mmCIF file of C-alpha atoms in Angstrom:
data_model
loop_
_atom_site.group_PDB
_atom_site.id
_atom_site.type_symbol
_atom_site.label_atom_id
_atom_site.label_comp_id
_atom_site.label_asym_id
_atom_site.label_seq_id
_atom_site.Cartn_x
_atom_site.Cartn_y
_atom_site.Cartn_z
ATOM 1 C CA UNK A 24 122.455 79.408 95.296
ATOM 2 C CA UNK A 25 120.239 78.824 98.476
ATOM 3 C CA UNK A 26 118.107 75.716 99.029
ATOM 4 C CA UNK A 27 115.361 76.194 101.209
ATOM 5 C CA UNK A 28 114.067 73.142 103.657
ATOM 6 C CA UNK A 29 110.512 72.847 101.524
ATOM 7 C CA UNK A 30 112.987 71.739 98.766
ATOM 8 C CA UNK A 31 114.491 69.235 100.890
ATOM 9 C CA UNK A 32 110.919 67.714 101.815
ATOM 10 C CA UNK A 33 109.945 67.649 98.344
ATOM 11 C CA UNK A 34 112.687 65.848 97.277
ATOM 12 C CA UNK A 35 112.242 63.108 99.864
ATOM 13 C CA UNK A 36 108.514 62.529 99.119
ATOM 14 C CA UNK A 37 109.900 62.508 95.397
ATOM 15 C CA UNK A 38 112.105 60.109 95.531
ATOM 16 C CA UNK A 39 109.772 57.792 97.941
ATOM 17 C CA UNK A 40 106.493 58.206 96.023
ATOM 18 C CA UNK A 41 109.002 57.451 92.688
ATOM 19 C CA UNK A 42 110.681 54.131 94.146
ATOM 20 C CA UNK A 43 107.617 52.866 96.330
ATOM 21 C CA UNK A 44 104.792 53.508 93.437
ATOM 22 C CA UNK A 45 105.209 55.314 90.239
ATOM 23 C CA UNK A 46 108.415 53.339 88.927
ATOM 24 C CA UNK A 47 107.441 50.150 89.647
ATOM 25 C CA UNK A 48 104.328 50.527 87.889
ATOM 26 C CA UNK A 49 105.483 51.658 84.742
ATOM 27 C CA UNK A 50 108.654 49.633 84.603
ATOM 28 C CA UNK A 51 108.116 45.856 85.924
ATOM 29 C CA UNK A 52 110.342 43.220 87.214
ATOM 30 C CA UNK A 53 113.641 45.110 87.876
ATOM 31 C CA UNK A 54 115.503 44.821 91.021
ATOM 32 C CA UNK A 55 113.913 46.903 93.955
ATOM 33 C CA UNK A 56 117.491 48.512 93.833
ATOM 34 C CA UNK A 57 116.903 49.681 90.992
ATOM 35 C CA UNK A 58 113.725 51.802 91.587
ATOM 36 C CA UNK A 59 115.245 53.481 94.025
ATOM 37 C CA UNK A 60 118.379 53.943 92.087
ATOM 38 C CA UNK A 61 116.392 55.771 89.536
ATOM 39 C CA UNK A 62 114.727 57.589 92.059
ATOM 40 C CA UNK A 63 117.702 59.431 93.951
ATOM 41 C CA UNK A 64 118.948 60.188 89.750
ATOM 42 C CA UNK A 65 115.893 61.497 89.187
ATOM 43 C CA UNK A 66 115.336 64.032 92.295
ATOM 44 C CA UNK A 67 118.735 65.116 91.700
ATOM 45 C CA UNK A 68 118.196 65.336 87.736
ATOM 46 C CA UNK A 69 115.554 67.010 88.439
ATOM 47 C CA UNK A 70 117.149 70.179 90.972
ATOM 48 C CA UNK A 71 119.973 70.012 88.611
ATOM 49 C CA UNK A 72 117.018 70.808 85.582
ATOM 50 C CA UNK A 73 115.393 73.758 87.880
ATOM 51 C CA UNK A 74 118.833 75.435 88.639
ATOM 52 C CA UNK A 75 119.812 75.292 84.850
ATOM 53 C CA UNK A 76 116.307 76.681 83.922
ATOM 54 C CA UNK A 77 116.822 79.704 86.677
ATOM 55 C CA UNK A 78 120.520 80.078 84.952
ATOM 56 C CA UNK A 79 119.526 80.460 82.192
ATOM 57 C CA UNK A 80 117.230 83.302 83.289
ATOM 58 C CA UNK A 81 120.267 85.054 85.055
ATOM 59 C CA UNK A 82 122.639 84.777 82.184
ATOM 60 C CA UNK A 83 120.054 86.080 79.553
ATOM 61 C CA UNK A 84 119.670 88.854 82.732
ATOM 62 C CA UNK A 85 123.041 89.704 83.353
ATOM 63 C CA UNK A 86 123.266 89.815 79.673
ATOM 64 C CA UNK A 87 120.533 92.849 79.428
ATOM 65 C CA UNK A 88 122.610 94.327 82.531
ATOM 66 C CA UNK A 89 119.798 93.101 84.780
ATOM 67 C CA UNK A 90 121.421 91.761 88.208
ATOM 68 C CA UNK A 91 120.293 88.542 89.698
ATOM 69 C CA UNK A 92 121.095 87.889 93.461
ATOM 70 C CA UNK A 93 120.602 84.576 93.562
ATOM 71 C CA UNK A 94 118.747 81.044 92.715
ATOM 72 C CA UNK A 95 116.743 80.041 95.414
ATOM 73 C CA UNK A 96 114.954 76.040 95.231
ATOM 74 C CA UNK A 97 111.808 75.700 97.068
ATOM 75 C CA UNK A 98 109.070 73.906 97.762
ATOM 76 C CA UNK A 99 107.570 74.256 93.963
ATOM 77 C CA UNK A 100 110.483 74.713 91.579
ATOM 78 C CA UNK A 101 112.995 77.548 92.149
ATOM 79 C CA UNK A 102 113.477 81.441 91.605
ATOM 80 C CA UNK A 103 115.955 83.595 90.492
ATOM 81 C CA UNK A 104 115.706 86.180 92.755
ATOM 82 C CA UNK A 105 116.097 89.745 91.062
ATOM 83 C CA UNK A 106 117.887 92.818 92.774
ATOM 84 C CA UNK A 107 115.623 94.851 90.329
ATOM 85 C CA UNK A 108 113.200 94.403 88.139
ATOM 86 C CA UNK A 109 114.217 94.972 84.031
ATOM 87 C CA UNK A 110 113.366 98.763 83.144
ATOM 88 C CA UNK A 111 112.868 97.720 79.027
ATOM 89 C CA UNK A 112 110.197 95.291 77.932
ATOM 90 C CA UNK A 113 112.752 93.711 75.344
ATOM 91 C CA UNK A 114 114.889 92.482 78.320
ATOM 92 C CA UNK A 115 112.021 90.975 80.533
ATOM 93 C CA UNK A 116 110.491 89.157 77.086
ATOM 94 C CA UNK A 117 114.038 87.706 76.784
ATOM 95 C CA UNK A 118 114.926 86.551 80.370
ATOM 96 C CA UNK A 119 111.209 84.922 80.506
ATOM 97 C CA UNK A 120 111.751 82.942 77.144
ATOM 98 C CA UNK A 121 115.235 81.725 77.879
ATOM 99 C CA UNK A 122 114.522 79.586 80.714
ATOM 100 C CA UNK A 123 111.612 77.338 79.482
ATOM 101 C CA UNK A 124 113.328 77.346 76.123
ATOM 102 C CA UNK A 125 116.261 75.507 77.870
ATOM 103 C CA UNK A 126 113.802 73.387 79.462
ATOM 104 C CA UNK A 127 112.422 72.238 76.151
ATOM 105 C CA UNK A 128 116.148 71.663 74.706
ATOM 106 C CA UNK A 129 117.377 69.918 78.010
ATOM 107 C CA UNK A 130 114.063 67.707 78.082
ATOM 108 C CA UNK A 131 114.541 66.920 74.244
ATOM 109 C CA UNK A 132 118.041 65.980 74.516
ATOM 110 C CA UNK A 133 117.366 63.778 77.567
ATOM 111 C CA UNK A 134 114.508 61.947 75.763
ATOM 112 C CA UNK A 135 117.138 60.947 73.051
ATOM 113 C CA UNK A 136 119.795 59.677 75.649
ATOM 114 C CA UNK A 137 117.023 57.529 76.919
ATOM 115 C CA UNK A 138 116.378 56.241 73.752
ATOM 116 C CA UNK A 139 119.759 55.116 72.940
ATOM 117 C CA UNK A 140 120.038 53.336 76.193
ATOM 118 C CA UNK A 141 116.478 51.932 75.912
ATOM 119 C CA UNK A 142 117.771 48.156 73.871
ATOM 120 C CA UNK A 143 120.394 48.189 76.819
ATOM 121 C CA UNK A 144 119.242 46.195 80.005
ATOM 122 C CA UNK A 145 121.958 46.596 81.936
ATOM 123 C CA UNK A 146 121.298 50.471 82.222
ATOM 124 C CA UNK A 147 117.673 50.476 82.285
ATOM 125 C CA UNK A 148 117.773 52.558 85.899
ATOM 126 C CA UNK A 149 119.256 55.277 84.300
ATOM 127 C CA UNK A 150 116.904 54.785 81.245
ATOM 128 C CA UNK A 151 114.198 55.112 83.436
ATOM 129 C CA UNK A 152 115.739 58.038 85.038
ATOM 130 C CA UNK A 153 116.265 59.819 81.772
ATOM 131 C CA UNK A 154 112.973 59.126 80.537
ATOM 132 C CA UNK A 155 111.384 60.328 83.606
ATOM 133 C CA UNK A 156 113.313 63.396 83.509
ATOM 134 C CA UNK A 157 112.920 64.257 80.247
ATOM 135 C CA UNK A 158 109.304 64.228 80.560
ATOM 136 C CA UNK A 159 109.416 66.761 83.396
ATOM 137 C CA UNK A 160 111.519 69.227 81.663
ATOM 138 C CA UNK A 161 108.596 69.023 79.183
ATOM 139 C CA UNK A 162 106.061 69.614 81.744
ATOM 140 C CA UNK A 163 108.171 72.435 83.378
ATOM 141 C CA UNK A 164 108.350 74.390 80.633
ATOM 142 C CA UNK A 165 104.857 73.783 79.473
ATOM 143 C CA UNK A 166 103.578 74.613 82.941
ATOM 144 C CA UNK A 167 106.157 77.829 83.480
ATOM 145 C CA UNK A 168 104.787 79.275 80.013
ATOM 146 C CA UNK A 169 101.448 79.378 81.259
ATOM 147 C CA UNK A 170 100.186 83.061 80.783
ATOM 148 C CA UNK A 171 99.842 84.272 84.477
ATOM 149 C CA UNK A 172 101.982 86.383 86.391
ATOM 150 C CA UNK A 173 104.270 85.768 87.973
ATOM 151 C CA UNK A 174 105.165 82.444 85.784
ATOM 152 C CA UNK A 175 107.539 82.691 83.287
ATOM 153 C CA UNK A 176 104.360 83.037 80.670
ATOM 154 C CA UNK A 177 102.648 85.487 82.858
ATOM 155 C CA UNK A 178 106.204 87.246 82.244
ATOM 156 C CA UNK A 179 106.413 87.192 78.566
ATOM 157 C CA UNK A 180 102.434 88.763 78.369
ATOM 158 C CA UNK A 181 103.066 92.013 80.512
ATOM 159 C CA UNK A 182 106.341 92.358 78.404
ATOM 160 C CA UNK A 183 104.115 92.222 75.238
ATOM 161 C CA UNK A 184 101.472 94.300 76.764
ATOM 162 C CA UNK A 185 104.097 96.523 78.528
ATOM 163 C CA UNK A 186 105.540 96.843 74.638
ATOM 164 C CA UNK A 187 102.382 97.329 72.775
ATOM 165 C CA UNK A 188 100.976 100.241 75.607
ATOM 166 C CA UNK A 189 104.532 101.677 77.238
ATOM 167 C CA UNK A 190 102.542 101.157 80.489
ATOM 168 C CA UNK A 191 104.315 98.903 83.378
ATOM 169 C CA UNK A 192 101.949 98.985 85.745
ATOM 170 C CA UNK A 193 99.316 98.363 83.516
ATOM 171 C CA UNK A 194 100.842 95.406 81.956
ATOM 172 C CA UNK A 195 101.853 94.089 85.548
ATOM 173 C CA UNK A 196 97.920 94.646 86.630
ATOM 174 C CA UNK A 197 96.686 92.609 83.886
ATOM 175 C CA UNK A 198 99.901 89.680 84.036
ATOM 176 C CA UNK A 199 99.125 89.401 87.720
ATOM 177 C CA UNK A 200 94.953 89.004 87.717
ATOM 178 C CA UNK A 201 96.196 86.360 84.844
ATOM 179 C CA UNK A 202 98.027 84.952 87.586
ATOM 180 C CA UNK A 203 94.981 85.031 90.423
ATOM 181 C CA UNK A 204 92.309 83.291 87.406
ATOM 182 C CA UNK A 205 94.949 80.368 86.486
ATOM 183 C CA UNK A 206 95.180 80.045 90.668
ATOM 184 C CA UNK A 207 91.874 79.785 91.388
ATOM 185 C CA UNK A 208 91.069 77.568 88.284
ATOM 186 C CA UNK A 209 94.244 75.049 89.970
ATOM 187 C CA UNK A 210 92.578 74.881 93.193
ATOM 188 C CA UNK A 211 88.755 74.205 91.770
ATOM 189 C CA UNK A 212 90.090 71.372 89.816
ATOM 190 C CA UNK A 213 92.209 69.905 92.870
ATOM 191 C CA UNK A 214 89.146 70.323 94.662
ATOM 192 C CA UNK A 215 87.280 68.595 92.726
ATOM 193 C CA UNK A 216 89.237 65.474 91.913
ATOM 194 C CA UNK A 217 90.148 65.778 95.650
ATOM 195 C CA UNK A 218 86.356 65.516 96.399
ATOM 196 C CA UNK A 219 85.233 63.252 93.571
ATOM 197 C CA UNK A 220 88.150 60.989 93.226
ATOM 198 C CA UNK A 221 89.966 61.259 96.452
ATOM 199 C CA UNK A 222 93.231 61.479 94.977
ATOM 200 C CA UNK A 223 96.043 62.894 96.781
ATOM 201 C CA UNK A 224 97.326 64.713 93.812
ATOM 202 C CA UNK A 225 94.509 66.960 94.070
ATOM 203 C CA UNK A 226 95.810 68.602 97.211
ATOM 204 C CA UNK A 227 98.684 69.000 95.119
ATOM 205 C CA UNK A 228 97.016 71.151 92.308
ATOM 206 C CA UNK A 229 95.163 72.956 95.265
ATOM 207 C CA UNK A 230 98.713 74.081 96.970
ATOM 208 C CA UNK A 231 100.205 75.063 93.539
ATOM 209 C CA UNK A 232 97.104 77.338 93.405
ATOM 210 C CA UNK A 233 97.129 78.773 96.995
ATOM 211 C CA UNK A 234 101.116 79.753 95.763
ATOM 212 C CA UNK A 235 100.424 81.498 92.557
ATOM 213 C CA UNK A 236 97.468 83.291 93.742
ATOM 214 C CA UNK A 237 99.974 84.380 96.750
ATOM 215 C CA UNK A 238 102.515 85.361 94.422
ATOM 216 C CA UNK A 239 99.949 87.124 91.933
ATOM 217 C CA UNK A 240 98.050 89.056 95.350
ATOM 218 C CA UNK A 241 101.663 89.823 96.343
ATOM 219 C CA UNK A 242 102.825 91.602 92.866
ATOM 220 C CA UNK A 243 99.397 93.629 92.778
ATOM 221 C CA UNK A 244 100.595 95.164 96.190
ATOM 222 C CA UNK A 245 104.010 95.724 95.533
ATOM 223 C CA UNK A 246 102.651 97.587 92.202
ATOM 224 C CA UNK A 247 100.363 99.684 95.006
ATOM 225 C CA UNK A 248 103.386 100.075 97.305
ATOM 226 C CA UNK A 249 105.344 101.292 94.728
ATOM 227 C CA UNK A 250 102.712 104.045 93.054
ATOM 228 C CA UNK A 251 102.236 105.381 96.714
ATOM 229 C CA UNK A 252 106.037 105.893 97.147
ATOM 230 C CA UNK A 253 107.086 106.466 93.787
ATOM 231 C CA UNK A 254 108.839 110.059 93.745
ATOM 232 C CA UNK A 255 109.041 110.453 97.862
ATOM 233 C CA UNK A 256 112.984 110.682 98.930
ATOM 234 C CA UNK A 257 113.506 107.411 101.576
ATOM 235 C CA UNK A 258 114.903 111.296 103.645
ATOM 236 C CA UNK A 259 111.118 111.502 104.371
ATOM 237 C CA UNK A 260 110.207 107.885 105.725
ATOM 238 C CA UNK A 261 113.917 107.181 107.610
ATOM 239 C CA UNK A 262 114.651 107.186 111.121
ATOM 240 C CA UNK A 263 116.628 110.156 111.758
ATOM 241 C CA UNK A 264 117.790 109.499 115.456
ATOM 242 C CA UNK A 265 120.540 106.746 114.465
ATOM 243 C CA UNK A 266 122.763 105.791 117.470
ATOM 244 C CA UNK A 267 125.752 104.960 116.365
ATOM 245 C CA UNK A 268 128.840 103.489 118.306
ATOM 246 C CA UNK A 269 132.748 104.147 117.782
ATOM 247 C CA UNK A 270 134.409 101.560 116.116
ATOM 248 C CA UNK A 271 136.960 101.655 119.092
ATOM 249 C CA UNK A 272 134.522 100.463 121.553
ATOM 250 C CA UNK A 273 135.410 96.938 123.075
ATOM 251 C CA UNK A 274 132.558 95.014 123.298
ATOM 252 C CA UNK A 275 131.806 94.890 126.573
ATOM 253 C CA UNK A 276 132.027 98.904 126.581
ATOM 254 C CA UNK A 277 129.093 98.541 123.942
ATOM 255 C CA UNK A 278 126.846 96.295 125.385
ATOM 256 C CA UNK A 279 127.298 98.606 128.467
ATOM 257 C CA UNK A 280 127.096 101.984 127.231
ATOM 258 C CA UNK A 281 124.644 101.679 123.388
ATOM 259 C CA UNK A 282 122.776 98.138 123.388
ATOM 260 C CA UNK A 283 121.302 97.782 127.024
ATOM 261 C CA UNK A 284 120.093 101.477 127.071
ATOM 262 C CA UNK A 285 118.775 101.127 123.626
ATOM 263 C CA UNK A 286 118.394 97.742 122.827
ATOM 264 C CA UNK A 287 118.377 98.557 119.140
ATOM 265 C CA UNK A 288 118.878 95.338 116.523
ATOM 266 C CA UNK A 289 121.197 96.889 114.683
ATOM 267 C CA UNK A 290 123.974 99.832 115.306
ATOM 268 C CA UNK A 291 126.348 102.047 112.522
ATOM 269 C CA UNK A 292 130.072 101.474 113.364
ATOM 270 C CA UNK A 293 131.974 105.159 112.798
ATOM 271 C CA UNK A 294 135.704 105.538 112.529
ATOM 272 C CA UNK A 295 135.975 109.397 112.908
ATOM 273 C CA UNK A 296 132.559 110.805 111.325
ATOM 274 C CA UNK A 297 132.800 107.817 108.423
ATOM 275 C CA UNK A 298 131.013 105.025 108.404
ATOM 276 C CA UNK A 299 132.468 101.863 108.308
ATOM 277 C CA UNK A 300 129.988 99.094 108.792
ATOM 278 C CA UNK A 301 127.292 97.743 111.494
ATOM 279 C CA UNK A 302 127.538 95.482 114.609
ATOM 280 C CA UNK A 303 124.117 93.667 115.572
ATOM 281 C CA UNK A 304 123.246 92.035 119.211
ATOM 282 C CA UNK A 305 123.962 88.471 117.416
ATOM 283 C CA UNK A 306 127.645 89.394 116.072
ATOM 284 C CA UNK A 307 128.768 90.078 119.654
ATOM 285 C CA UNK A 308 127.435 86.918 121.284
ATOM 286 C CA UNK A 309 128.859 84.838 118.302
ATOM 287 C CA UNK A 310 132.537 86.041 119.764
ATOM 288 C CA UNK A 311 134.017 84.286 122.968
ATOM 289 C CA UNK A 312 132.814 85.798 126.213
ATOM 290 C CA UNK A 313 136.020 86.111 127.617
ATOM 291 C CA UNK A 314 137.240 88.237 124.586
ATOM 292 C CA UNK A 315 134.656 90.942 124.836
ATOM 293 C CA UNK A 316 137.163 93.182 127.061
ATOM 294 C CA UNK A 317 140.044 93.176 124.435
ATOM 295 C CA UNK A 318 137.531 92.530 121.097
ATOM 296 C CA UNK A 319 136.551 96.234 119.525
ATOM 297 C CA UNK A 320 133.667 96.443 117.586
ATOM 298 C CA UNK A 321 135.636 97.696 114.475
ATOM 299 C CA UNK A 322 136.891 94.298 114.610
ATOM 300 C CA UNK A 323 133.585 92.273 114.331
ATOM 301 C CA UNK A 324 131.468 94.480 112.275
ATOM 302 C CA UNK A 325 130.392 93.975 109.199
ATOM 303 C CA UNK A 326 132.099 96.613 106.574
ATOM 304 C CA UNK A 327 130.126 98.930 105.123
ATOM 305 C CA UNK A 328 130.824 97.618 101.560
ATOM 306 C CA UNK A 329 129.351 94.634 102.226
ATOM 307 C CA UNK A 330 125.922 95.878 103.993
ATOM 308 C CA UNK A 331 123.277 96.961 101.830
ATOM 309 C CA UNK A 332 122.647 100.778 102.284
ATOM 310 C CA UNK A 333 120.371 103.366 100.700
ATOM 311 C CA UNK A 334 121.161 107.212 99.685
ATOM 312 C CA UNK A 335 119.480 109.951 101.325
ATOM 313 C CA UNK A 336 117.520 111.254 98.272
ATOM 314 C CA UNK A 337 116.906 107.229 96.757
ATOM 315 C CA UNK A 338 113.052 106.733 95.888
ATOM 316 C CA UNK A 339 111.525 105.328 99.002
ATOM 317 C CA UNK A 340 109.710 102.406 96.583
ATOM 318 C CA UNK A 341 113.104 101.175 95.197
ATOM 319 C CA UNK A 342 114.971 101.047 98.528
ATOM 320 C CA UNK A 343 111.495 98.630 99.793
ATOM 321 C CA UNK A 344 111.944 96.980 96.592
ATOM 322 C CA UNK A 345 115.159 96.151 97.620
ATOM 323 C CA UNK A 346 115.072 95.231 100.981
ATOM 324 C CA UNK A 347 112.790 92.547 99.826
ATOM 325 C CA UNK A 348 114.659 91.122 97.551
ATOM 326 C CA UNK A 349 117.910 91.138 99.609
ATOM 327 C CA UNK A 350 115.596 89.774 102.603
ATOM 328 C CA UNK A 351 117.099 92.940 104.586
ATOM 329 C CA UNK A 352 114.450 94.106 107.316
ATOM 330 C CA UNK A 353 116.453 97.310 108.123
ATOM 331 C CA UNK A 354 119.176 99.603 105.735
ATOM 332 C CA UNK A 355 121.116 102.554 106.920
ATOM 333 C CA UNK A 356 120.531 105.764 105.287
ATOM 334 C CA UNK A 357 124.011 106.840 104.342
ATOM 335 C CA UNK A 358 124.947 110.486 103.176
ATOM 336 C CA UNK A 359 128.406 111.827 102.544
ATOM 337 C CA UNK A 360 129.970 108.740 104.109
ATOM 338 C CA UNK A 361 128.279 109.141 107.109
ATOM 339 C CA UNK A 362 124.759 107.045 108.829
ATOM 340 C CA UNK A 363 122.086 109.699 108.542
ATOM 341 C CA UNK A 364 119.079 108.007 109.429
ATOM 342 C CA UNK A 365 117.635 104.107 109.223
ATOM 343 C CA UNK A 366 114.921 102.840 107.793
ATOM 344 C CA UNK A 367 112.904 99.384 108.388
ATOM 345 C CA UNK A 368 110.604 97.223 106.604
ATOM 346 C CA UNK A 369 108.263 97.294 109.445
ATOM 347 C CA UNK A 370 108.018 100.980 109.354
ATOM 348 C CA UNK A 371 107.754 101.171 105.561
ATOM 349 C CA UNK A 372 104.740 98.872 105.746
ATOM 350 C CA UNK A 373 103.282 100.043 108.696
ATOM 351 C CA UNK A 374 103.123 103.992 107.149
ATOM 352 C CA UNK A 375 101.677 102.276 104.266
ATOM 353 C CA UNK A 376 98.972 100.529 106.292
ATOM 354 C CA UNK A 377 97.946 103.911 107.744
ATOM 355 C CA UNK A 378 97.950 105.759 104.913
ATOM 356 C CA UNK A 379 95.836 103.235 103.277
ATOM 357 C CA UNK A 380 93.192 103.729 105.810
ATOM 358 C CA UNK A 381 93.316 107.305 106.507
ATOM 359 C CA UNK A 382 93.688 107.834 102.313
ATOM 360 C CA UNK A 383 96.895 110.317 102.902
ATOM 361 C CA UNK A 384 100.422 109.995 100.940
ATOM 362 C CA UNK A 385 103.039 108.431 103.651
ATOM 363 C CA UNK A 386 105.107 111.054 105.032
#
């Protein structure tokens, strides 16, 4: 699980806005202590709810043999972040149901803990916190099963479409300009209570917008990437002049002889003809300085069976695929145990840009 800093933000404002304002309003006369109390049970109650929703994705996922990387928190919720996407309509429909079903569950069950502890005083900061939580659950799932891509909704219509016609792309086309209408219908109402009311929670509504219609725009193109390169060998798009450097090489005979000449961000490590892993500018200044004359490279590199690689012949629209979802700007090309060619992100896009405006298939 990652947690990105947005989360971290979030939760602060959370737990002031709770404590300072919303609390206190609902619940009168308890201890200031107690507010805030509620408030830190609550944020955390409430990453604990998104990670269980996202698990409950990945387990349903792992279930249908689709692999899940990992559960990222962010600035609006979280995301379980998919090393591919499910190849039978029957497995996406069930991932996208089983998290805001658990959300429903979870929020029910936490609804009736609150009521249990509602005739007792002495815990009514966790009441509170319960009853708060419970309430977002609710809202999670009734906001996540909103029909527009790429929400968990917007997941469970392309799987019905993508059932009813046999046509992915199709189904994501139609999930995702779902996605882009529910968008701009969030920001025109934030707008407008922003503008008529001048309430702060319509900037709120108006960023939740300005993210799904970024995340809907975003799964349009990757369906466009992936019809241009669908079929095309990555052997075609790669970098075929690879320097690669001996895994005997101190590090000082590296930086020397490969990384000043070529000044590459990231070189193949080869043991006799095999590959065996890859040493970047940053792993060599993370060593001592006065190491680099005894330190080989084969001793700092990462091994090959932990770097993400692609085959010579893989379909140039899965290996993109992939390096965006692994968050990998550049993958070695590896054929027959040996680096054959390399292939970045940049480039991938950039022949995509060009053959977008010149109207030719990259090559």
């Amino acid at each position: 699980m990652r947690i990105h800093v947005s989360w971290i933000l979030l939760a602060l404002l959370l737990a002031w806005s709770l404590a300072a304002g919303m609390l206190p309003a609902v619940h009168e006369g308890l201890p200031r202590g107690a507010y805030w109390g509620a408030a830190v049970l609550i944020v955390l109650g409430l990453g604990a709810s998104i990670v269980l929703h996202e698990l409950a994705h990945t387990l349903v996922g792992r279930a249908m043999s689709v692999r899940v990387d990992r559960i990222t928190l962010f600035l609006f919720g979280g995301v379980a972040e998919l090393s591919e996407e499910p190849t039978r309509p029957r497995a996406e429909l069930a991932m996208a149901v089983a998290g805001p079903a658990f959300s429903v569950v979870f929020g029910l069950s936490l609804a009736a803990l609150a009521g249990l502890l509602e005739q007792r005083p002495e815990f009514a900061g966790a009441q509170m916190a319960l009853d708060y939580l419970a309430t977002l659950n609710l809202v999670l799932a009734g906001f996540n099963m909103a029909p527009a891509y790429p929400l968990d909704g917007g997941r469970v219509l392309r799987a019905l479409i993508w059932m009813a016609t046999g046509d992915l792309d199709r189904a994501t086309r139609i999930a995702a300009r779902a996605g882009e209408g529910l968008a701009l219908l969030l920001m025109g109402v934030g707008g407008l209570v922003l503008f008529t009311q001048g309430a702060a929670g319509g900037l709120w509504w108006i960023l939740i917008g300005l993210f799904l219609h970024s995340a809907a725009r975003g799964a349009i193109a990757d369906l466009d990437t992936r019809r241009m390169l669908a079929g095309r060998p990555i052997a075609e798009l790669m970098v075929r002049d690879v320097e690669t450097v001996p895994d005997r090489f101190t590090l000082d005979r590296f930086i020397d002889e490969r990384l000043l000449g070529s000044r590459h961000a990231l070189y193949p490590v080869e043991r006799e003809g095999r590959w065996v892993g890859v040493v970047a500018p940053e792993d060599v200044l993370a060593q001592p300085r006065d190491r680099w004359a005894q330190t080989t490279v084969g001793e700092i590199c990462r091994p090959a069976a932990e770097t993400p690689a692609a085959t010579l012949l893989e379909d140039a629209g899965a290996v993109m695929t992939r390096m965006r979802s692994q968050n990998t700007p550049r993958m070695p090309v590896v054929h027959a145990g040996a680096v054959v060619g390399i292939v970045t992100l940049q480039d991938l896009l950039r022949s995509l840009d060009l053959s977008r405006r010149f109207g030719r298939t990259p090559g």
